[in-house]
Amino acid sequence: MRLALTEAQAAQAADDVPVGAVVLDASGAVVGTGHNTRESHHDPTGHAEVVALRAAAAARGEWRLSGCTLVVTLEPCTMCAGAVVLARVDRLVFGAYDDKLGAVGSLWDVVRDRRLNHRPEVVAGVLADESTALLDGFFARHRSAGLR
């Protein structure tokens, strides 16, 4: 999670919402990293999870990320939760809950939906205070500056 927080800080430095993600293989080696790139790439799918999953799939040479763990600083949205399921990630670890867009228990629970063909293990709340502090600081600065 510390590496995911470092990725989140990179997003913040680029004036994007500070969310970071890391994909680990079964041995614990990092096979993909990412942070939000929506602003810098003008890409609505530039969420940290999607960026990290793409990097991991490219590094492994396959889209199935069986045996992998995705670590992300914020509870995934519906798009990202769907990507976790479709990529066959075995474990999802996240920091802060997202009461507005969360799809891993807050508003929806996409990854545990029994109708889907894959359900990863979920570990929630890891370093949640640090993740929340980054997000709260970012949005407080933007509100005070009249942005977003």
Coordinates of N, CA and C in Angstrom, one line a residue:
M1 N 0.8 -1.2 0.0 CA 0.0 0.0 0.0 C 0.9 1.3 0.0
R2 N 2.0 1.2 0.6 CA 2.9 2.4 0.6 C 3.3 2.7 -0.9
L3 N 3.6 1.8 -1.7 CA 3.9 2.1 -3.1 C 2.7 2.7 -3.8
A4 N 1.5 2.2 -3.5 CA 0.2 2.8 -4.1 C 0.1 4.2 -3.6
L5 N 0.4 4.5 -2.4 CA 0.3 5.9 -1.9 C 1.4 6.8 -2.6
T6 N 2.5 6.2 -2.9 CA 3.5 7.0 -3.7 C 3.0 7.3 -5.1
E7 N 2.3 6.3 -5.7 CA 1.6 6.5 -7.0 C 0.6 7.6 -6.9
A8 N -0.2 7.6 -5.8 CA -1.2 8.6 -5.6 C -0.6 10.0 -5.5
Q9 N 0.5 10.1 -4.9 CA 1.2 11.4 -4.8 C 1.6 11.9 -6.2
A10 N 2.0 11.0 -7.0 CA 2.3 11.3 -8.4 C 1.1 11.9 -9.2
A11 N 0.0 11.3 -8.9 CA -1.3 11.8 -9.5 C -1.5 13.3 -9.0
Q12 N -1.4 13.4 -7.7 CA -1.6 14.8 -7.1 C -0.6 15.8 -7.7
A13 N 0.6 15.4 -7.9 CA 1.6 16.3 -8.5 C 1.2 16.7 -9.9
A14 N 0.5 15.9 -10.6 CA 0.0 16.2 -11.9 C -1.4 16.9 -11.9
D15 N -1.8 17.3 -10.7 CA -3.1 17.9 -10.4 C -4.3 17.0 -10.8
D16 N -4.1 15.7 -10.5 CA -5.2 14.8 -10.7 C -5.6 14.3 -9.3
V17 N -6.8 13.7 -9.2 CA -7.2 13.1 -7.9 C -6.2 12.1 -7.5
P18 N -5.7 12.2 -6.2 CA -4.6 11.3 -5.8 C -5.0 9.9 -5.4
V19 N -5.1 9.1 -6.5 CA -5.4 7.7 -6.3 C -4.2 6.9 -7.0
G20 N -3.7 5.9 -6.3 CA -2.6 5.1 -6.8 C -2.9 3.7 -6.7
A21 N -2.3 2.9 -7.6 CA -2.6 1.4 -7.6 C -1.3 0.7 -8.0
V22 N -1.2 -0.6 -7.5 CA -0.1 -1.4 -7.7 C -0.6 -2.9 -7.9
V23 N -0.1 -3.6 -8.9 CA -0.4 -5.0 -9.1 C 0.8 -5.8 -8.7
L24 N 0.5 -6.8 -7.9 CA 1.6 -7.7 -7.4 C 1.3 -9.1 -8.0
D25 N 2.3 -9.8 -8.4 CA 2.1 -11.2 -8.8 C 2.1 -12.1 -7.6
A26 N 1.9 -13.4 -7.8 CA 1.7 -14.4 -6.8 C 2.9 -14.4 -5.8
S27 N 4.1 -14.0 -6.3 CA 5.3 -14.0 -5.5 C 5.5 -12.7 -4.7
G28 N 4.6 -11.7 -5.0 CA 4.7 -10.4 -4.4 C 5.5 -9.4 -5.1
A29 N 6.0 -9.8 -6.3 CA 6.7 -8.9 -7.2 C 5.8 -7.9 -7.8
V30 N 6.2 -6.6 -8.0 CA 5.4 -5.6 -8.6 C 5.4 -5.9 -10.1
V31 N 4.2 -6.0 -10.8 CA 4.2 -6.2 -12.2 C 3.4 -5.1 -12.9
G32 N 2.9 -4.2 -12.1 CA 2.2 -3.0 -12.7 C 1.9 -1.9 -11.7
T33 N 2.1 -0.7 -12.1 CA 1.7 0.4 -11.2 C 0.9 1.4 -12.0
G34 N 0.2 2.3 -11.3 CA -0.5 3.3 -12.0 C -1.1 4.3 -11.0
H35 N -1.4 5.5 -11.6 CA -2.1 6.5 -10.8 C -3.1 7.2 -11.8
N36 N -4.0 8.0 -11.2 CA -5.0 8.6 -12.0 C -4.3 9.5 -13.1
T37 N -4.7 9.4 -14.3 CA -4.2 10.1 -15.5 C -5.3 10.8 -16.3
R38 N -6.5 10.9 -15.7 CA -7.6 11.5 -16.4 C -7.3 12.9 -16.9
E39 N -6.7 13.7 -16.1 CA -6.4 15.1 -16.4 C -5.3 15.2 -17.4
S40 N -4.2 14.5 -17.1 CA -3.0 14.6 -18.0 C -3.2 14.0 -19.3
H41 N -4.0 12.9 -19.4 CA -4.2 12.2 -20.7 C -5.6 12.5 -21.3
H42 N -6.4 13.3 -20.6 CA -7.7 13.7 -21.1 C -8.5 12.4 -21.4
D43 N -8.4 11.5 -20.4 CA -9.0 10.1 -20.6 C -9.9 9.7 -19.5
P44 N -11.2 9.6 -19.7 CA -12.1 9.3 -18.7 C -11.9 7.9 -18.1
T45 N -11.1 7.0 -18.8 CA -10.8 5.7 -18.2 C -9.5 5.7 -17.5
G46 N -8.8 6.8 -17.4 CA -7.5 6.9 -16.8 C -7.5 6.8 -15.3
H47 N -8.2 5.8 -14.8 CA -8.2 5.6 -13.3 C -7.0 4.8 -12.9
A48 N -6.5 4.9 -11.8 CA -5.3 4.3 -11.3 C -5.4 2.8 -11.5
E49 N -6.5 2.2 -11.2 CA -6.6 0.7 -11.3 C -6.5 0.3 -12.7
V50 N -7.2 0.9 -13.6 CA -7.1 0.6 -15.0 C -5.7 0.7 -15.6
V51 N -5.0 1.8 -15.2 CA -3.7 2.0 -15.6 C -2.7 0.9 -15.1
A52 N -2.9 0.6 -13.9 CA -2.1 -0.5 -13.3 C -2.4 -1.9 -13.9
L53 N -3.6 -2.2 -14.1 CA -4.0 -3.4 -14.7 C -3.5 -3.6 -16.1
R54 N -3.6 -2.5 -16.9 CA -3.0 -2.5 -18.3 C -1.5 -2.7 -18.2
A55 N -0.8 -2.1 -17.3 CA 0.7 -2.3 -17.2 C 1.0 -3.7 -16.8
A56 N 0.2 -4.3 -15.9 CA 0.5 -5.6 -15.4 C 0.2 -6.6 -16.6
A57 N -0.9 -6.4 -17.3 CA -1.2 -7.3 -18.4 C -0.1 -7.3 -19.5
A58 N 0.4 -6.1 -19.8 CA 1.5 -5.9 -20.7 C 2.7 -6.6 -20.3
A59 N 3.1 -6.4 -19.0 CA 4.3 -7.0 -18.4 C 4.2 -8.5 -18.5
R60 N 3.0 -9.1 -18.2 CA 2.8 -10.5 -18.2 C 2.6 -11.1 -19.5
G61 N 2.2 -10.3 -20.5 CA 1.9 -10.8 -21.8 C 0.6 -11.5 -21.9
E62 N -0.3 -11.2 -21.0 CA -1.7 -11.8 -21.1 C -2.6 -10.9 -20.2
W63 N -3.9 -11.0 -20.6 CA -4.9 -10.2 -19.9 C -5.4 -10.8 -18.7
R64 N -5.3 -12.1 -18.5 CA -5.7 -12.8 -17.3 C -4.7 -12.5 -16.2
L65 N -5.1 -11.9 -15.1 CA -4.1 -11.6 -14.1 C -4.4 -12.6 -12.9
S66 N -4.7 -13.8 -13.2 CA -4.8 -14.8 -12.1 C -3.6 -14.9 -11.3
G67 N -3.8 -15.0 -10.0 CA -2.7 -15.1 -9.0 C -2.2 -13.7 -8.6
C68 N -2.7 -12.6 -9.2 CA -2.3 -11.3 -8.8 C -3.2 -10.6 -7.8
T69 N -2.6 -9.6 -7.1 CA -3.3 -8.8 -6.2 C -3.2 -7.3 -6.7
L70 N -4.4 -6.7 -6.7 CA -4.4 -5.2 -7.0 C -4.5 -4.5 -5.6
V71 N -3.6 -3.6 -5.4 CA -3.6 -2.7 -4.2 C -3.9 -1.3 -4.7
V72 N -4.9 -0.7 -4.1 CA -5.3 0.6 -4.5 C -5.7 1.5 -3.3
T73 N -5.4 2.8 -3.4 CA -5.6 3.6 -2.2 C -7.1 4.0 -2.0
L74 N -8.0 3.8 -3.0 CA -9.4 4.2 -2.8 C -10.2 3.0 -3.4
E75 N -11.4 2.8 -2.7 CA -12.3 1.8 -3.2 C -12.7 2.0 -4.6
P76 N -12.5 0.9 -5.4 CA -12.8 1.1 -6.9 C -14.3 1.5 -7.2
C77 N -14.4 2.2 -8.3 CA -15.7 2.6 -8.8 C -16.3 1.4 -9.6
T78 N -17.4 1.5 -10.2 CA -18.0 0.4 -10.9 C -17.1 0.0 -12.1
M79 N -16.6 1.0 -12.9 CA -15.7 0.6 -14.0 C -14.5 -0.2 -13.5
C80 N -13.9 0.3 -12.5 CA -12.7 -0.4 -12.0 C -12.9 -1.7 -11.3
A81 N -14.0 -1.8 -10.6 CA -14.4 -3.1 -10.0 C -14.7 -4.1 -11.1
G82 N -15.4 -3.6 -12.2 CA -15.6 -4.5 -13.3 C -14.3 -5.0 -13.9
A83 N -13.4 -4.1 -14.1 CA -12.1 -4.4 -14.6 C -11.4 -5.5 -13.8
V84 N -11.5 -5.4 -12.5 CA -10.9 -6.3 -11.6 C -11.5 -7.7 -11.8
V85 N -12.8 -7.8 -11.9 CA -13.5 -9.1 -12.2 C -13.0 -9.6 -13.6
L86 N -13.1 -8.8 -14.6 CA -12.8 -9.2 -15.9 C -11.3 -9.7 -16.1
A87 N -10.4 -9.1 -15.3 CA -9.0 -9.4 -15.4 C -8.7 -10.7 -14.5
R88 N -9.6 -11.1 -13.8 CA -9.5 -12.4 -13.0 C -8.5 -12.2 -11.9
V89 N -8.4 -10.9 -11.3 CA -7.5 -10.6 -10.2 C -7.9 -11.5 -9.0
D90 N -7.0 -12.1 -8.3 CA -7.4 -13.0 -7.2 C -7.7 -12.2 -5.9
R91 N -7.0 -11.1 -5.7 CA -7.2 -10.3 -4.4 C -7.2 -8.8 -4.7
L92 N -8.1 -8.1 -4.1 CA -8.2 -6.7 -4.1 C -8.0 -6.1 -2.7
V93 N -7.0 -5.3 -2.6 CA -6.7 -4.6 -1.3 C -6.9 -3.1 -1.6
F94 N -7.7 -2.5 -0.7 CA -7.9 -1.0 -0.9 C -7.9 -0.3 0.4
G95 N -7.6 1.0 0.3 CA -7.4 1.9 1.5 C -8.8 2.5 2.0
A96 N -9.1 3.6 1.4 CA -10.2 4.4 1.9 C -11.5 3.9 1.1
Y97 N -12.6 3.9 1.9 CA -13.9 3.7 1.3 C -14.3 4.9 0.5
D98 N -15.1 4.7 -0.5 CA -15.6 5.8 -1.4 C -17.2 5.8 -1.3
D99 N -17.7 6.7 -0.4 CA -19.1 6.7 -0.2 C -19.9 7.3 -1.3
K100 N -19.3 7.9 -2.3 CA -20.0 8.5 -3.4 C -20.0 7.6 -4.7
L101 N -18.9 6.8 -4.9 CA -18.8 6.0 -6.1 C -18.3 4.6 -5.9
G102 N -18.1 4.2 -4.6 CA -17.5 2.9 -4.3 C -18.4 1.7 -4.8
A103 N -17.7 0.8 -5.4 CA -18.4 -0.4 -5.9 C -17.9 -1.7 -5.4
V104 N -17.3 -1.6 -4.1 CA -16.8 -2.8 -3.4 C -17.4 -2.8 -2.0
G105 N -18.6 -2.4 -1.9 CA -19.3 -2.4 -0.6 C -20.0 -1.2 -0.2
S106 N -19.5 0.0 -0.7 CA -20.1 1.3 -0.3 C -21.5 1.5 -0.9
L107 N -21.5 1.6 -2.2 CA -22.8 1.8 -2.9 C -23.2 0.5 -3.6
W108 N -22.3 -0.1 -4.2 CA -22.5 -1.4 -4.9 C -21.5 -2.4 -4.4
D109 N -21.6 -3.6 -4.8 CA -20.6 -4.6 -4.5 C -20.4 -5.5 -5.7
V110 N -19.9 -4.9 -6.7 CA -19.6 -5.6 -8.0 C -18.8 -6.8 -7.9
V111 N -17.7 -6.7 -7.1 CA -16.7 -7.8 -7.1 C -17.2 -9.0 -6.3
R112 N -18.3 -8.9 -5.6 CA -18.9 -10.0 -4.8 C -20.2 -10.5 -5.4
D113 N -20.6 -10.0 -6.5 CA -21.8 -10.3 -7.2 C -21.8 -11.8 -7.7
R114 N -22.6 -12.6 -7.1 CA -22.6 -14.0 -7.4 C -23.0 -14.3 -8.9
R115 N -23.6 -13.4 -9.6 CA -24.0 -13.6 -11.0 C -22.7 -13.5 -11.9
L116 N -21.6 -13.0 -11.4 CA -20.5 -12.8 -12.2 C -19.6 -14.1 -12.1
N117 N -18.7 -14.3 -13.1 CA -17.9 -15.5 -13.2 C -16.7 -15.5 -12.3
H118 N -16.4 -14.4 -11.7 CA -15.1 -14.3 -10.8 C -15.4 -13.4 -9.7
R119 N -14.9 -13.8 -8.5 CA -15.1 -13.0 -7.3 C -13.7 -13.0 -6.5
P120 N -13.0 -11.9 -6.6 CA -11.7 -11.8 -5.8 C -12.0 -11.7 -4.3
E121 N -11.0 -12.1 -3.6 CA -10.9 -11.8 -2.2 C -10.8 -10.3 -2.0
V122 N -11.4 -9.8 -1.0 CA -11.3 -8.3 -0.7 C -10.7 -8.1 0.7
V123 N -9.8 -7.2 0.7 CA -9.2 -6.7 2.0 C -9.4 -5.2 2.0
A124 N -10.2 -4.6 2.9 CA -10.5 -3.2 2.9 C -9.9 -2.5 4.1
G125 N -9.7 -1.2 3.9 CA -9.3 -0.3 5.0 C -7.8 -0.3 5.3
V126 N -6.9 -0.8 4.4 CA -5.5 -0.8 4.7 C -4.9 0.6 4.5
L127 N -4.3 1.1 5.5 CA -3.8 2.5 5.5 C -4.8 3.5 5.0
A128 N -6.1 3.3 5.5 CA -7.2 4.1 5.1 C -7.0 5.6 5.5
D129 N -6.4 5.8 6.7 CA -6.3 7.2 7.1 C -5.3 8.0 6.2
E130 N -4.2 7.3 5.8 CA -3.3 8.0 4.9 C -3.9 8.3 3.5
S131 N -4.7 7.3 3.0 CA -5.4 7.5 1.8 C -6.4 8.6 1.8
T132 N -7.2 8.6 2.9 CA -8.2 9.6 3.1 C -7.6 11.0 3.2
A133 N -6.5 11.1 4.0 CA -5.8 12.4 4.2 C -5.4 13.0 2.8
L134 N -4.8 12.2 2.0 CA -4.4 12.7 0.6 C -5.6 13.2 -0.1
L135 N -6.7 12.5 -0.2 CA -7.9 12.9 -0.9 C -8.5 14.1 -0.3
D136 N -8.6 14.1 1.0 CA -9.2 15.3 1.7 C -8.4 16.6 1.5
G137 N -7.1 16.5 1.5 CA -6.3 17.6 1.3 C -6.4 18.1 -0.1
F138 N -6.4 17.2 -1.1 CA -6.5 17.6 -2.5 C -7.8 18.3 -2.7
F139 N -9.0 17.8 -2.3 CA -10.2 18.4 -2.5 C -10.4 19.7 -1.7
A140 N -9.8 19.8 -0.6 CA -9.9 21.1 0.2 C -9.2 22.2 -0.5
R141 N -8.0 21.9 -1.1 CA -7.3 22.9 -1.9 C -8.0 23.3 -3.1
H142 N -8.6 22.3 -3.8 CA -9.4 22.6 -5.0 C -10.7 23.5 -4.7
R143 N -11.3 23.1 -3.6 CA -12.5 23.9 -3.2 C -12.1 25.3 -2.8
S144 N -11.0 25.5 -2.1 CA -10.6 26.8 -1.7 C -10.1 27.7 -2.9
A145 N -9.7 27.0 -3.9 CA -9.2 27.7 -5.1 C -10.3 27.8 -6.1
G146 N -11.5 27.3 -5.8 CA -12.7 27.4 -6.7 C -12.6 26.5 -7.9
L147 N -11.8 25.4 -7.8 CA -11.7 24.4 -8.9 C -12.6 23.2 -8.6
R148 N -12.9 22.5 -9.7 CA -13.7 21.3 -9.6 C -14.7 21.3 -8.5

